[in-house]
PDB file of C-alpha atoms and ligand atoms in Angstrom:
ATOM      1  CA  UNK N   1     155.432  39.053 -62.963  1.00 92.00           C
ATOM      2  CA  UNK N   2     153.853  41.662 -65.357  1.00 95.00           C
ATOM      3  CA  UNK N   3     154.500  42.173 -69.099  1.00 98.00           C
ATOM      4  CA  UNK N   4     154.268  44.744 -71.103  1.00 98.00           C
ATOM      5  CA  UNK N   5     152.710  44.784 -74.663  1.00 98.00           C
ATOM      6  CA  UNK N   6     153.183  47.947 -77.416  1.00 98.00           C
ATOM      7  CA  UNK N   7     151.319  47.692 -80.565  1.00 98.00           C
ATOM      8  CA  UNK N   8     147.963  48.683 -82.500  1.00 97.00           C
ATOM      9  CA  UNK N   9     144.689  49.607 -80.769  1.00 98.00           C
ATOM     10  CA  UNK N  10     142.131  49.264 -83.490  1.00 98.00           C
ATOM     11  CA  UNK N  11     138.157  49.285 -84.685  1.00 98.00           C
ATOM     12  CA  UNK N  12     138.195  46.638 -87.277  1.00 98.00           C
ATOM     13  CA  UNK N  13     135.455  45.746 -89.456  1.00 98.00           C
ATOM     14  CA  UNK N  14     135.832  41.942 -91.051  1.00 97.00           C
ATOM     15  CA  UNK N  15     133.842  39.874 -93.309  1.00 96.00           C
ATOM     16  CA  UNK N  16     133.838  36.379 -92.958  1.00 93.00           C
ATOM     17  CA  UNK N  17     132.122  33.528 -94.963  1.00 90.00           C
ATOM     18  CA  UNK N  18     130.451  32.795 -91.936  1.00 89.00           C
ATOM     19  CA  UNK N  19     129.293  36.672 -91.148  1.00 92.00           C
ATOM     20  CA  UNK N  20     130.399  40.403 -90.951  1.00 95.00           C
ATOM     21  CA  UNK N  21     131.308  42.911 -87.798  1.00 96.00           C
ATOM     22  CA  UNK N  22     131.572  46.747 -88.047  1.00 97.00           C
ATOM     23  CA  UNK N  23     134.189  48.606 -85.623  1.00 97.00           C
ATOM     24  CA  UNK N  24     134.829  45.596 -83.406  1.00 97.00           C
ATOM     25  CA  UNK N  25     137.252  46.528 -80.706  1.00 97.00           C
ATOM     26  CA  UNK N  26     140.617  44.919 -82.201  1.00 98.00           C
ATOM     27  CA  UNK N  27     144.177  45.814 -82.931  1.00 98.00           C
ATOM     28  CA  UNK N  28     147.700  43.489 -82.093  1.00 98.00           C
ATOM     29  CA  UNK N  29     148.124  44.964 -78.082  1.00 98.00           C
ATOM     30  CA  UNK N  30     144.106  44.420 -77.360  1.00 98.00           C
ATOM     31  CA  UNK N  31     143.767  40.897 -78.314  1.00 98.00           C
ATOM     32  CA  UNK N  32     147.149  40.047 -76.878  1.00 98.00           C
ATOM     33  CA  UNK N  33     146.357  42.151 -73.828  1.00 98.00           C
ATOM     34  CA  UNK N  34     142.871  39.684 -73.307  1.00 98.00           C
ATOM     35  CA  UNK N  35     144.954  36.536 -73.519  1.00 98.00           C
ATOM     36  CA  UNK N  36     148.141  37.517 -71.228  1.00 98.00           C
ATOM     37  CA  UNK N  37     145.930  39.170 -68.648  1.00 98.00           C
ATOM     38  CA  UNK N  38     144.341  35.645 -68.281  1.00 98.00           C
ATOM     39  CA  UNK N  39     147.954  34.586 -66.587  1.00 98.00           C
ATOM     40  CA  UNK N  40     149.610  37.902 -65.163  1.00 97.00           C
ATOM     41  CA  UNK N  41     149.531  41.721 -65.172  1.00 97.00           C
ATOM     42  CA  UNK N  42     149.350  43.375 -68.237  1.00 98.00           C
ATOM     43  CA  UNK N  43     150.592  46.870 -69.234  1.00 98.00           C
ATOM     44  CA  UNK N  44     149.225  48.192 -71.904  1.00 98.00           C
ATOM     45  CA  UNK N  45     151.086  50.887 -74.711  1.00 98.00           C
ATOM     46  CA  UNK N  46     149.140  51.901 -77.642  1.00 98.00           C
ATOM     47  CA  UNK N  47     147.475  55.156 -79.187  1.00 98.00           C
ATOM     48  CA  UNK N  48     143.437  55.714 -79.664  1.00 98.00           C
ATOM     49  CA  UNK N  49     141.579  59.114 -80.755  1.00 98.00           C
ATOM     50  CA  UNK N  50     138.627  60.393 -79.135  1.00 96.00           C
ATOM     51  CA  UNK N  51     136.636  58.012 -80.414  1.00 96.00           C
ATOM     52  CA  UNK N  52     137.857  55.419 -78.239  1.00 97.00           C
ATOM     53  CA  UNK N  53     135.405  55.460 -75.252  1.00 93.00           C
ATOM     54  CA  UNK N  54     135.901  55.651 -72.043  1.00 94.00           C
ATOM     55  CA  UNK N  55     133.762  52.195 -71.739  1.00 95.00           C
ATOM     56  CA  UNK N  56     136.551  49.988 -73.656  1.00 95.00           C
ATOM     57  CA  UNK N  57     139.142  51.576 -71.392  1.00 95.00           C
ATOM     58  CA  UNK N  58     137.323  50.398 -67.999  1.00 96.00           C
ATOM     59  CA  UNK N  59     136.685  47.004 -69.380  1.00 95.00           C
ATOM     60  CA  UNK N  60     140.132  46.615 -69.808  1.00 97.00           C
ATOM     61  CA  UNK N  61     140.676  47.504 -66.289  1.00 96.00           C
ATOM     62  CA  UNK N  62     138.601  45.310 -65.104  1.00 95.00           C
ATOM     63  CA  UNK N  63     140.448  42.396 -66.576  1.00 94.00           C
ATOM     64  CA  UNK N  64     143.513  43.551 -64.544  1.00 93.00           C
ATOM     65  CA  UNK N  65     144.822  45.420 -67.680  1.00 98.00           C
ATOM     66  CA  UNK N  66     146.693  48.665 -67.043  1.00 98.00           C
ATOM     67  CA  UNK N  67     146.082  51.401 -69.644  1.00 98.00           C
ATOM     68  CA  UNK N  68     148.043  54.062 -68.382  1.00 97.00           C
ATOM     69  CA  UNK N  69     150.397  53.498 -71.290  1.00 98.00           C
ATOM     70  CA  UNK N  70     147.650  54.033 -73.581  1.00 98.00           C
ATOM     71  CA  UNK N  71     147.687  57.963 -74.936  1.00 97.00           C
ATOM     72  CA  UNK N  72     144.689  59.612 -75.967  1.00 97.00           C
ATOM     73  CA  UNK N  73     144.752  62.050 -78.730  1.00 97.00           C
ATOM     74  CA  UNK N  74     142.075  64.718 -78.158  1.00 96.00           C
ATOM     75  CA  UNK N  75     140.552  65.268 -82.060  1.00 97.00           C
ATOM     76  CA  UNK N  76     141.786  62.549 -83.294  1.00 98.00           C
ATOM     77  CA  UNK N  77     140.747  59.214 -84.501  1.00 98.00           C
ATOM     78  CA  UNK N  78     141.838  55.599 -83.652  1.00 98.00           C
ATOM     79  CA  UNK N  79     143.359  53.459 -86.328  1.00 98.00           C
ATOM     80  CA  UNK N  80     140.859  51.399 -88.164  1.00 98.00           C
ATOM     81  CA  UNK N  81     141.701  48.503 -90.004  1.00 97.00           C
ATOM     82  CA  UNK N  82     139.403  45.975 -92.463  1.00 98.00           C
ATOM     83  CA  UNK N  83     139.911  43.062 -94.308  1.00 96.00           C
ATOM     84  CA  UNK N  84     137.983  40.144 -95.432  1.00 96.00           C
ATOM     85  CA  UNK N  85     138.531  35.965 -95.424  1.00 94.00           C
ATOM     86  CA  UNK N  86     137.493  33.666 -98.214  1.00 89.00           C
ATOM     87  CA  UNK N  87     137.065  29.836 -97.240  1.00 85.00           C
ATOM     88  CA  UNK N  88     140.349  29.138 -96.660  1.00 84.00           C
ATOM     89  CA  UNK N  89     140.820  31.122 -93.469  1.00 81.00           C
ATOM     90  CA  UNK N  90     144.231  31.426 -93.566  1.00 78.00           C
ATOM     91  CA  UNK N  91     143.856  33.678 -96.748  1.00 82.00           C
ATOM     92  CA  UNK N  92     143.070  37.057 -95.767  1.00 89.00           C
ATOM     93  CA  UNK N  93     142.886  40.264 -98.029  1.00 94.00           C
ATOM     94  CA  UNK N  94     143.099  43.558 -96.129  1.00 95.00           C
ATOM     95  CA  UNK N  95     140.344  46.027 -97.882  1.00 97.00           C
ATOM     96  CA  UNK N  96     141.876  49.124 -95.830  1.00 97.00           C
ATOM     97  CA  UNK N  97     143.878  50.582 -93.105  1.00 96.00           C
ATOM     98  CA  UNK N  98     143.383  54.025 -92.166  1.00 97.00           C
ATOM     99  CA  UNK N  99     146.411  54.895 -89.709  1.00 97.00           C
ATOM    100  CA  UNK N 100     144.454  57.931 -88.093  1.00 98.00           C
ATOM    101  CA  UNK N 101     146.693  58.399 -84.881  1.00 98.00           C
ATOM    102  CA  UNK N 102     148.963  55.814 -85.345  1.00 96.00           C
ATOM    103  CA  UNK N 103     150.639  57.578 -88.016  1.00 96.00           C
ATOM    104  CA  UNK N 104     152.198  59.706 -85.482  1.00 95.00           C
ATOM    105  CA  UNK N 105     152.736  57.312 -82.667  1.00 97.00           C
ATOM    106  CA  UNK N 106     155.930  57.394 -80.742  1.00 97.00           C
ATOM    107  CA  UNK N 107     155.573  54.946 -77.463  1.00 97.00           C
ATOM    108  CA  UNK N 108     156.028  56.796 -74.531  1.00 95.00           C
ATOM    109  CA  UNK N 109     156.624  54.302 -71.454  1.00 97.00           C
ATOM    110  CA  UNK N 110     154.702  55.587 -68.273  1.00 97.00           C
ATOM    111  CA  UNK N 111     157.650  55.421 -65.256  1.00 96.00           C
ATOM    112  CA  UNK N 112     156.560  53.081 -63.630  1.00 95.00           C
ATOM    113  CA  UNK N 113     156.399  50.260 -66.893  1.00 97.00           C
ATOM    114  CA  UNK N 114     159.748  50.462 -67.162  1.00 97.00           C
ATOM    115  CA  UNK N 115     160.795  47.760 -65.102  1.00 96.00           C
ATOM    116  CA  UNK N 116     158.807  45.312 -66.899  1.00 97.00           C
ATOM    117  CA  UNK N 117     160.274  41.793 -66.792  1.00 97.00           C
ATOM    118  CA  UNK N 118     158.445  40.426 -70.040  1.00 98.00           C
ATOM    119  CA  UNK N 119     158.004  42.726 -73.068  1.00 98.00           C
ATOM    120  CA  UNK N 120     155.962  41.644 -76.181  1.00 98.00           C
ATOM    121  CA  UNK N 121     156.713  44.486 -79.267  1.00 98.00           C
ATOM    122  CA  UNK N 122     153.549  43.309 -81.594  1.00 98.00           C
ATOM    123  CA  UNK N 123     153.379  44.129 -84.867  1.00 96.00           C
ATOM    124  CA  UNK N 124     154.257  47.995 -85.222  1.00 96.00           C
ATOM    125  CA  UNK N 125     157.431  49.762 -87.376  1.00 96.00           C
ATOM    126  CA  UNK N 126     160.386  48.479 -86.517  1.00 98.00           C
ATOM    127  CA  UNK N 127     162.069  51.973 -85.178  1.00 97.00           C
ATOM    128  CA  UNK N 128     159.008  51.900 -82.821  1.00 97.00           C
ATOM    129  CA  UNK N 129     160.040  48.522 -81.427  1.00 98.00           C
ATOM    130  CA  UNK N 130     163.471  49.926 -80.494  1.00 98.00           C
ATOM    131  CA  UNK N 131     162.128  53.003 -79.127  1.00 98.00           C
ATOM    132  CA  UNK N 132     160.214  50.995 -76.850  1.00 98.00           C
ATOM    133  CA  UNK N 133     163.408  49.058 -75.989  1.00 98.00           C
ATOM    134  CA  UNK N 134     165.553  51.850 -75.228  1.00 97.00           C
ATOM    135  CA  UNK N 135     163.086  53.051 -72.639  1.00 97.00           C
ATOM    136  CA  UNK N 136     163.384  49.354 -70.694  1.00 97.00           C
ATOM    137  CA  UNK N 137     165.361  49.219 -67.494  1.00 95.00           C
ATOM    138  CA  UNK N 138     166.168  45.563 -67.976  1.00 92.00           C
ATOM    139  CA  UNK N 139     163.692  42.950 -69.166  1.00 96.00           C
ATOM    140  CA  UNK N 140     163.692  39.440 -68.588  1.00 97.00           C
ATOM    141  CA  UNK N 141     162.475  38.341 -71.598  1.00 98.00           C
ATOM    142  CA  UNK N 142     161.927  40.135 -74.933  1.00 98.00           C
ATOM    143  CA  UNK N 143     159.662  38.917 -78.000  1.00 98.00           C
ATOM    144  CA  UNK N 144     158.265  40.645 -80.905  1.00 98.00           C
ATOM    145  CA  UNK N 145     156.320  40.127 -84.171  1.00 98.00           C
ATOM    146  CA  UNK N 146     156.475  41.681 -87.631  1.00 97.00           C
ATOM    147  CA  UNK N 147     153.974  41.891 -90.678  1.00 96.00           C
ATOM    148  CA  UNK N 148     155.437  41.950 -94.594  1.00 94.00           C
ATOM    149  CA  UNK N 149     155.281  45.737 -94.903  1.00 95.00           C
ATOM    150  CA  UNK N 150     157.972  46.309 -92.373  1.00 97.00           C
ATOM    151  CA  UNK N 151     160.089  43.443 -94.056  1.00 98.00           C
ATOM    152  CA  UNK N 152     159.710  45.524 -97.300  1.00 97.00           C
ATOM    153  CA  UNK N 153     160.180  48.710 -96.074  1.00 97.00           C
ATOM    154  CA  UNK N 154     162.081  48.543 -92.894  1.00 98.00           C
ATOM    155  CA  UNK N 155     164.319  45.578 -93.050  1.00 97.00           C
ATOM    156  CA  UNK N 156     167.654  47.056 -91.729  1.00 98.00           C
ATOM    157  CA  UNK N 157     165.624  48.499 -88.342  1.00 98.00           C
ATOM    158  CA  UNK N 158     164.063  45.000 -88.028  1.00 98.00           C
ATOM    159  CA  UNK N 159     167.430  42.922 -87.899  1.00 97.00           C
ATOM    160  CA  UNK N 160     168.758  45.453 -86.066  1.00 98.00           C
ATOM    161  CA  UNK N 161     165.927  44.987 -83.626  1.00 98.00           C
ATOM    162  CA  UNK N 162     166.234  40.954 -83.867  1.00 98.00           C
ATOM    163  CA  UNK N 163     169.854  41.277 -82.589  1.00 97.00           C
ATOM    164  CA  UNK N 164     168.080  42.393 -79.247  1.00 97.00           C
ATOM    165  CA  UNK N 165     165.220  40.140 -79.123  1.00 98.00           C
ATOM    166  CA  UNK N 166     165.436  36.802 -77.272  1.00 98.00           C
ATOM    167  CA  UNK N 167     162.007  35.076 -78.750  1.00 98.00           C
ATOM    168  CA  UNK N 168     160.714  35.913 -82.381  1.00 98.00           C
ATOM    169  CA  UNK N 169     156.829  35.301 -83.469  1.00 98.00           C
ATOM    170  CA  UNK N 170     156.210  35.112 -86.795  1.00 97.00           C
ATOM    171  CA  UNK N 171     153.961  33.723 -89.076  1.00 94.00           C
ATOM    172  CA  UNK N 172     155.190  31.282 -91.838  1.00 95.00           C
ATOM    173  CA  UNK N 173     155.446  33.728 -94.635  1.00 95.00           C
ATOM    174  CA  UNK N 174     156.929  36.489 -92.327  1.00 96.00           C
ATOM    175  CA  UNK N 175     159.828  33.749 -91.576  1.00 97.00           C
ATOM    176  CA  UNK N 176     160.054  32.895 -95.250  1.00 98.00           C
ATOM    177  CA  UNK N 177     160.028  36.492 -96.730  1.00 98.00           C
ATOM    178  CA  UNK N 178     162.695  37.644 -94.029  1.00 98.00           C
ATOM    179  CA  UNK N 179     165.106  34.830 -94.765  1.00 97.00           C
ATOM    180  CA  UNK N 180     164.616  34.038 -98.112  1.00 98.00           C
ATOM    181  CA  UNK N 181     164.576  30.206 -96.739  1.00 98.00           C
ATOM    182  CA  UNK N 182     161.394  27.932 -97.800  1.00 97.00           C
ATOM    183  CA  UNK N 183     162.627  25.264 -95.086  1.00 97.00           C
ATOM    184  CA  UNK N 184     161.224  26.532 -91.703  1.00 97.00           C
ATOM    185  CA  UNK N 185     164.264  24.719 -90.298  1.00 96.00           C
ATOM    186  CA  UNK N 186     166.790  26.865 -92.327  1.00 97.00           C
ATOM    187  CA  UNK N 187     164.421  29.656 -91.633  1.00 97.00           C
ATOM    188  CA  UNK N 188     164.903  29.156 -87.954  1.00 97.00           C
ATOM    189  CA  UNK N 189     168.865  28.831 -88.173  1.00 97.00           C
ATOM    190  CA  UNK N 190     169.111  31.564 -90.060  1.00 97.00           C
ATOM    191  CA  UNK N 191     167.069  33.784 -87.425  1.00 97.00           C
ATOM    192  CA  UNK N 192     168.696  32.168 -84.469  1.00 97.00           C
ATOM    193  CA  UNK N 193     172.019  33.785 -86.672  1.00 96.00           C
ATOM    194  CA  UNK N 194     170.524  36.927 -86.336  1.00 96.00           C
ATOM    195  CA  UNK N 195     170.165  36.758 -82.473  1.00 96.00           C
ATOM    196  CA  UNK N 196     167.260  35.618 -81.311  1.00 96.00           C
ATOM    197  CA  UNK N 197     167.288  32.287 -79.509  1.00 96.00           C
ATOM    198  CA  UNK N 198     163.845  30.823 -79.853  1.00 98.00           C
ATOM    199  CA  UNK N 199     162.044  31.063 -82.969  1.00 98.00           C
ATOM    200  CA  UNK N 200     158.069  30.497 -83.159  1.00 98.00           C
ATOM    201  CA  UNK N 201     156.607  29.838 -86.507  1.00 98.00           C
ATOM    202  CA  UNK N 202     152.516  30.239 -86.482  1.00 95.00           C
ATOM    203  CA  UNK N 203     151.036  28.346 -89.178  1.00 93.00           C
ATOM    204  CA  UNK N 204     147.391  29.436 -88.518  1.00 89.00           C
ATOM    205  CA  UNK N 205     144.900  25.842 -88.553  1.00 88.00           C
ATOM    206  CA  UNK N 206     148.068  23.880 -88.828  1.00 91.00           C
ATOM    207  CA  UNK N 207     149.682  24.707 -85.864  1.00 94.00           C
ATOM    208  CA  UNK N 208     152.599  26.141 -84.610  1.00 96.00           C
ATOM    209  CA  UNK N 209     156.661  25.212 -84.976  1.00 98.00           C
ATOM    210  CA  UNK N 210     159.101  26.600 -81.971  1.00 98.00           C
ATOM    211  CA  UNK N 211     163.111  25.861 -82.887  1.00 98.00           C
ATOM    212  CA  UNK N 212     165.484  26.597 -80.010  1.00 96.00           C
ATOM    213  CA  UNK N 213     168.943  25.353 -80.151  1.00 89.00           C
ATOM    214  CA  UNK N 214     168.146  22.454 -78.392  1.00 89.00           C
ATOM    215  CA  UNK N 215     165.856  21.198 -80.837  1.00 93.00           C
ATOM    216  CA  UNK N 216     162.389  21.369 -82.520  1.00 95.00           C
ATOM    217  CA  UNK N 217     158.603  21.062 -81.342  1.00 96.00           C
ATOM    218  CA  UNK N 218     155.506  21.014 -82.878  1.00 96.00           C
ATOM    219  CA  UNK N 219     151.876  21.735 -81.548  1.00 96.00           C
ATOM    220  CA  UNK N 220     148.978  21.357 -83.649  1.00 94.00           C
ATOM    221  CA  UNK N 221     146.307  23.920 -83.626  1.00 93.00           C
ATOM    222  CA  UNK N 222     143.388  22.885 -81.035  1.00 93.00           C
ATOM    223  CA  UNK N 223     140.629  21.282 -83.390  1.00 90.00           C
ATOM    224  CA  UNK N 224     137.401  23.345 -83.492  1.00 91.00           C
ATOM    225  CA  UNK N 225     134.282  21.956 -85.180  1.00 89.00           C
ATOM    226  CA  UNK N 226     133.623  25.745 -85.817  1.00 87.00           C
ATOM    227  CA  UNK N 227     136.024  28.850 -86.521  1.00 89.00           C
ATOM    228  CA  UNK N 228     134.284  32.231 -87.063  1.00 89.00           C
ATOM    229  CA  UNK N 229     136.918  34.901 -87.462  1.00 93.00           C
ATOM    230  CA  UNK N 230     140.638  34.028 -87.257  1.00 94.00           C
ATOM    231  CA  UNK N 231     141.756  37.865 -86.854  1.00 96.00           C
ATOM    232  CA  UNK N 232     143.793  38.289 -83.881  1.00 96.00           C
ATOM    233  CA  UNK N 233     144.446  34.387 -83.892  1.00 96.00           C
ATOM    234  CA  UNK N 234     148.456  35.436 -83.918  1.00 96.00           C
ATOM    235  CA  UNK N 235     148.445  37.948 -81.127  1.00 97.00           C
ATOM    236  CA  UNK N 236     146.075  35.839 -78.727  1.00 98.00           C
ATOM    237  CA  UNK N 237     148.584  33.664 -79.448  1.00 98.00           C
ATOM    238  CA  UNK N 238     151.676  35.437 -78.404  1.00 98.00           C
ATOM    239  CA  UNK N 239     149.155  36.862 -75.283  1.00 98.00           C
ATOM    240  CA  UNK N 240     148.889  33.433 -74.109  1.00 98.00           C
ATOM    241  CA  UNK N 241     152.513  32.707 -74.480  1.00 98.00           C
ATOM    242  CA  UNK N 242     154.170  35.009 -72.924  1.00 98.00           C
ATOM    243  CA  UNK N 243     151.408  35.448 -70.291  1.00 98.00           C
ATOM    244  CA  UNK N 244     152.471  31.848 -69.147  1.00 98.00           C
ATOM    245  CA  UNK N 245     156.149  32.219 -69.180  1.00 98.00           C
ATOM    246  CA  UNK N 246     155.710  35.537 -67.236  1.00 98.00           C
ATOM    247  CA  UNK N 247     153.508  33.511 -64.851  1.00 97.00           C
ATOM    248  CA  UNK N 248     155.927  30.914 -64.031  1.00 97.00           C
ATOM    249  CA  UNK N 249     158.620  33.583 -63.910  1.00 96.00           C
ATOM    250  CA  UNK N 250     160.452  31.827 -66.937  1.00 94.00           C
ATOM    251  CA  UNK N 251     163.327  32.275 -69.187  1.00 92.00           C
ATOM    252  CA  UNK N 252     163.790  30.523 -72.624  1.00 91.00           C
ATOM    253  CA  UNK N 253     164.536  27.190 -71.136  1.00 93.00           C
ATOM    254  CA  UNK N 254     162.768  24.717 -73.527  1.00 95.00           C
ATOM    255  CA  UNK N 255     160.454  22.800 -71.278  1.00 95.00           C
ATOM    256  CA  UNK N 256     158.835  25.932 -70.630  1.00 97.00           C
ATOM    257  CA  UNK N 257     158.807  27.411 -74.099  1.00 97.00           C
ATOM    258  CA  UNK N 258     156.941  24.269 -75.262  1.00 97.00           C
ATOM    259  CA  UNK N 259     154.372  24.400 -72.372  1.00 97.00           C
ATOM    260  CA  UNK N 260     154.085  28.317 -73.469  1.00 98.00           C
ATOM    261  CA  UNK N 261     153.417  27.463 -77.085  1.00 97.00           C
ATOM    262  CA  UNK N 262     150.613  24.992 -76.195  1.00 97.00           C
ATOM    263  CA  UNK N 263     149.065  27.792 -74.006  1.00 98.00           C
ATOM    264  CA  UNK N 264     149.014  29.913 -76.494  1.00 98.00           C
ATOM    265  CA  UNK N 265     147.715  27.741 -79.047  1.00 97.00           C
ATOM    266  CA  UNK N 266     144.398  27.033 -76.554  1.00 97.00           C
ATOM    267  CA  UNK N 267     144.595  30.719 -75.853  1.00 98.00           C
ATOM    268  CA  UNK N 268     144.119  31.751 -79.406  1.00 97.00           C
ATOM    269  CA  UNK N 269     141.625  28.558 -80.008  1.00 97.00           C
ATOM    270  CA  UNK N 270     138.869  30.695 -78.054  1.00 97.00           C
ATOM    271  CA  UNK N 271     139.491  34.155 -79.979  1.00 97.00           C
ATOM    272  CA  UNK N 272     138.608  32.514 -83.442  1.00 95.00           C
ATOM    273  CA  UNK N 273     135.319  31.123 -82.106  1.00 95.00           C
ATOM    274  CA  UNK N 274     133.845  34.680 -82.286  1.00 95.00           C
ATOM    275  CA  UNK N 275     134.296  37.706 -83.765  1.00 95.00           C
ATOM    276  CA  UNK N 276     136.918  40.221 -82.276  1.00 96.00           C
ATOM    277  CA  UNK N 277     138.065  39.495 -78.446  1.00 97.00           C
ATOM    278  CA  UNK N 278     133.794  38.853 -77.495  1.00 96.00           C
ATOM    279  CA  UNK N 279     134.985  35.247 -76.905  1.00 97.00           C
ATOM    280  CA  UNK N 280     138.327  35.745 -75.220  1.00 97.00           C
ATOM    281  CA  UNK N 281     137.118  38.529 -73.013  1.00 95.00           C
ATOM    282  CA  UNK N 282     134.331  35.832 -71.069  1.00 95.00           C
ATOM    283  CA  UNK N 283     137.217  32.744 -70.604  1.00 97.00           C
ATOM    284  CA  UNK N 284     139.227  32.048 -67.669  1.00 97.00           C
ATOM    285  CA  UNK N 285     142.236  30.502 -67.113  1.00 97.00           C
ATOM    286  CA  UNK N 286     140.547  27.411 -66.183  1.00 98.00           C
ATOM    287  CA  UNK N 287     139.064  26.971 -69.635  1.00 98.00           C
ATOM    288  CA  UNK N 288     142.016  27.431 -70.736  1.00 98.00           C
ATOM    289  CA  UNK N 289     143.730  24.910 -68.638  1.00 97.00           C
ATOM    290  CA  UNK N 290     140.952  22.239 -69.849  1.00 97.00           C
ATOM    291  CA  UNK N 291     141.944  22.845 -73.405  1.00 97.00           C
ATOM    292  CA  UNK N 292     145.786  22.556 -72.724  1.00 97.00           C
ATOM    293  CA  UNK N 293     145.012  19.159 -71.093  1.00 96.00           C
ATOM    294  CA  UNK N 294     143.259  18.228 -74.226  1.00 95.00           C
ATOM    295  CA  UNK N 295     146.000  18.918 -76.003  1.00 93.00           C
ATOM    296  CA  UNK N 296     148.123  16.533 -74.175  1.00 91.00           C
ATOM    297  CA  UNK N 297     145.656  13.650 -75.330  1.00 91.00           C
ATOM    298  CA  UNK N 298     146.138  14.731 -78.856  1.00 91.00           C
ATOM    299  CA  UNK N 299     149.390  14.823 -78.910  1.00 90.00           C
ATOM    300  CA  UNK N 300     150.472  11.982 -77.123  1.00 89.00           C
ATOM    301  CA  UNK N 301     151.029   8.262 -79.328  1.00 88.00           C
TER     302      UNK N 301
HETATM  303  P1  AMP R   1     146.703  38.816 -86.615  1.00 70.59           P
HETATM  304  O1  AMP R   1     145.069  38.368 -87.113  1.00 70.59           O
HETATM  305  O2  AMP R   1     146.715  38.315 -85.404  1.00 70.59           O
HETATM  306  O3  AMP R   1     147.510  39.271 -87.748  1.00 70.59           O
HETATM  307  O4  AMP R   1     146.228  40.634 -86.112  1.00 70.59           O
HETATM  308  C1  AMP R   1     144.925  40.941 -86.436  1.00 70.59           C
HETATM  309  C2  AMP R   1     145.225  42.838 -85.933  1.00 70.59           C
HETATM  310  O5  AMP R   1     146.158  43.228 -86.468  1.00 70.59           O
HETATM  311  C3  AMP R   1     143.457  43.413 -86.516  1.00 70.59           C
HETATM  312  O6  AMP R   1     142.921  43.620 -84.958  1.00 70.59           O
HETATM  313  C4  AMP R   1     144.518  44.611 -86.754  1.00 70.59           C
HETATM  314  O7  AMP R   1     143.833  45.673 -86.406  1.00 70.59           O
HETATM  315  C5  AMP R   1     145.727  44.447 -86.747  1.00 70.59           C
HETATM  316  N1  AMP R   1     145.975  45.381 -87.728  1.00 70.59           N
HETATM  317  C6  AMP R   1     146.157  45.296 -89.127  1.00 70.59           C
HETATM  318  N2  AMP R   1     147.048  45.962 -89.973  1.00 70.59           N
HETATM  319  C7  AMP R   1     147.894  46.339 -88.794  1.00 70.59           C
HETATM  320  C8  AMP R   1     149.171  47.135 -89.299  1.00 70.59           C
HETATM  321  N3  AMP R   1     149.331  47.722 -90.158  1.00 70.59           N
HETATM  322  N4  AMP R   1     149.888  47.426 -88.173  1.00 70.59           N
HETATM  323  C9  AMP R   1     149.289  47.361 -86.642  1.00 70.59           C
HETATM  324  N5  AMP R   1     148.387  46.878 -86.296  1.00 70.59           N
HETATM  325  C10 AMP R   1     147.276  45.755 -87.627  1.00 70.59           C
END
């Protein structure tokens, strides 16, 4: 079954204690697409300028990513983001955000995308996320992400959106900021009450929590010897998570969600081994499967 993603497509400039990369292909929808397409057909919706080369689009297509939903604004410039990480890789400083063509973006779904069963609304304005849902026929499973900016400036739209999604995939700070609860148990309960059946809380190198009405599940992050660039880990997690659910044709049953969390964590662990999408681009589903098996050993006692 196909998964549809809408989100940012970017050129990122990133500094970490281990090196720098300039104008690297990135953006939430790109990381998600490379991750999800390991498991299932992936449909990408986003916007780029004429500085986005045809070879980038061809490379995405070669990976089985459908790019008919990528709008190219002639004469426009692609969204650019730049950030810096210190030794605590969970702590990132945004140095600049140039919205460019992203500032006037209104997602337009190609007709062929409307029947997508699985939908991931990556971090964009919640009003745009709602616009996407209004164009869908009857998705089986919808998940979303957000960021501090929208929690501060578009809270009402975000709360409206949460009433229409099945799963939220937030990081720890977002879950706390939106609900005003420090305890993740209470934050998850509050998000359940807003309408989301499953709540995934990402905690960077400390792993990930899943809360459903049936119970809790915790997965560690895969213990890597070297982390190079954590950019896109959250979106790659979401891509692995949703891609796995779509591959299985699963709904929001606990057993599938737990396995999806482990698959998401395994995929994200590859992304952070290199700048941008360099590493995730070269892996196969068998590589992911091997790490998933290691998770079984790490977690059993
Ligand atoms: P993550 O590390 O998973 O939080 O996502 C990193 C990606 O988010 C980068 O590739 C950026 O291009 C993208 N990004 C940064 N700021 C924004 C924003 N305001 N809206 C959408 N995407 C963004």
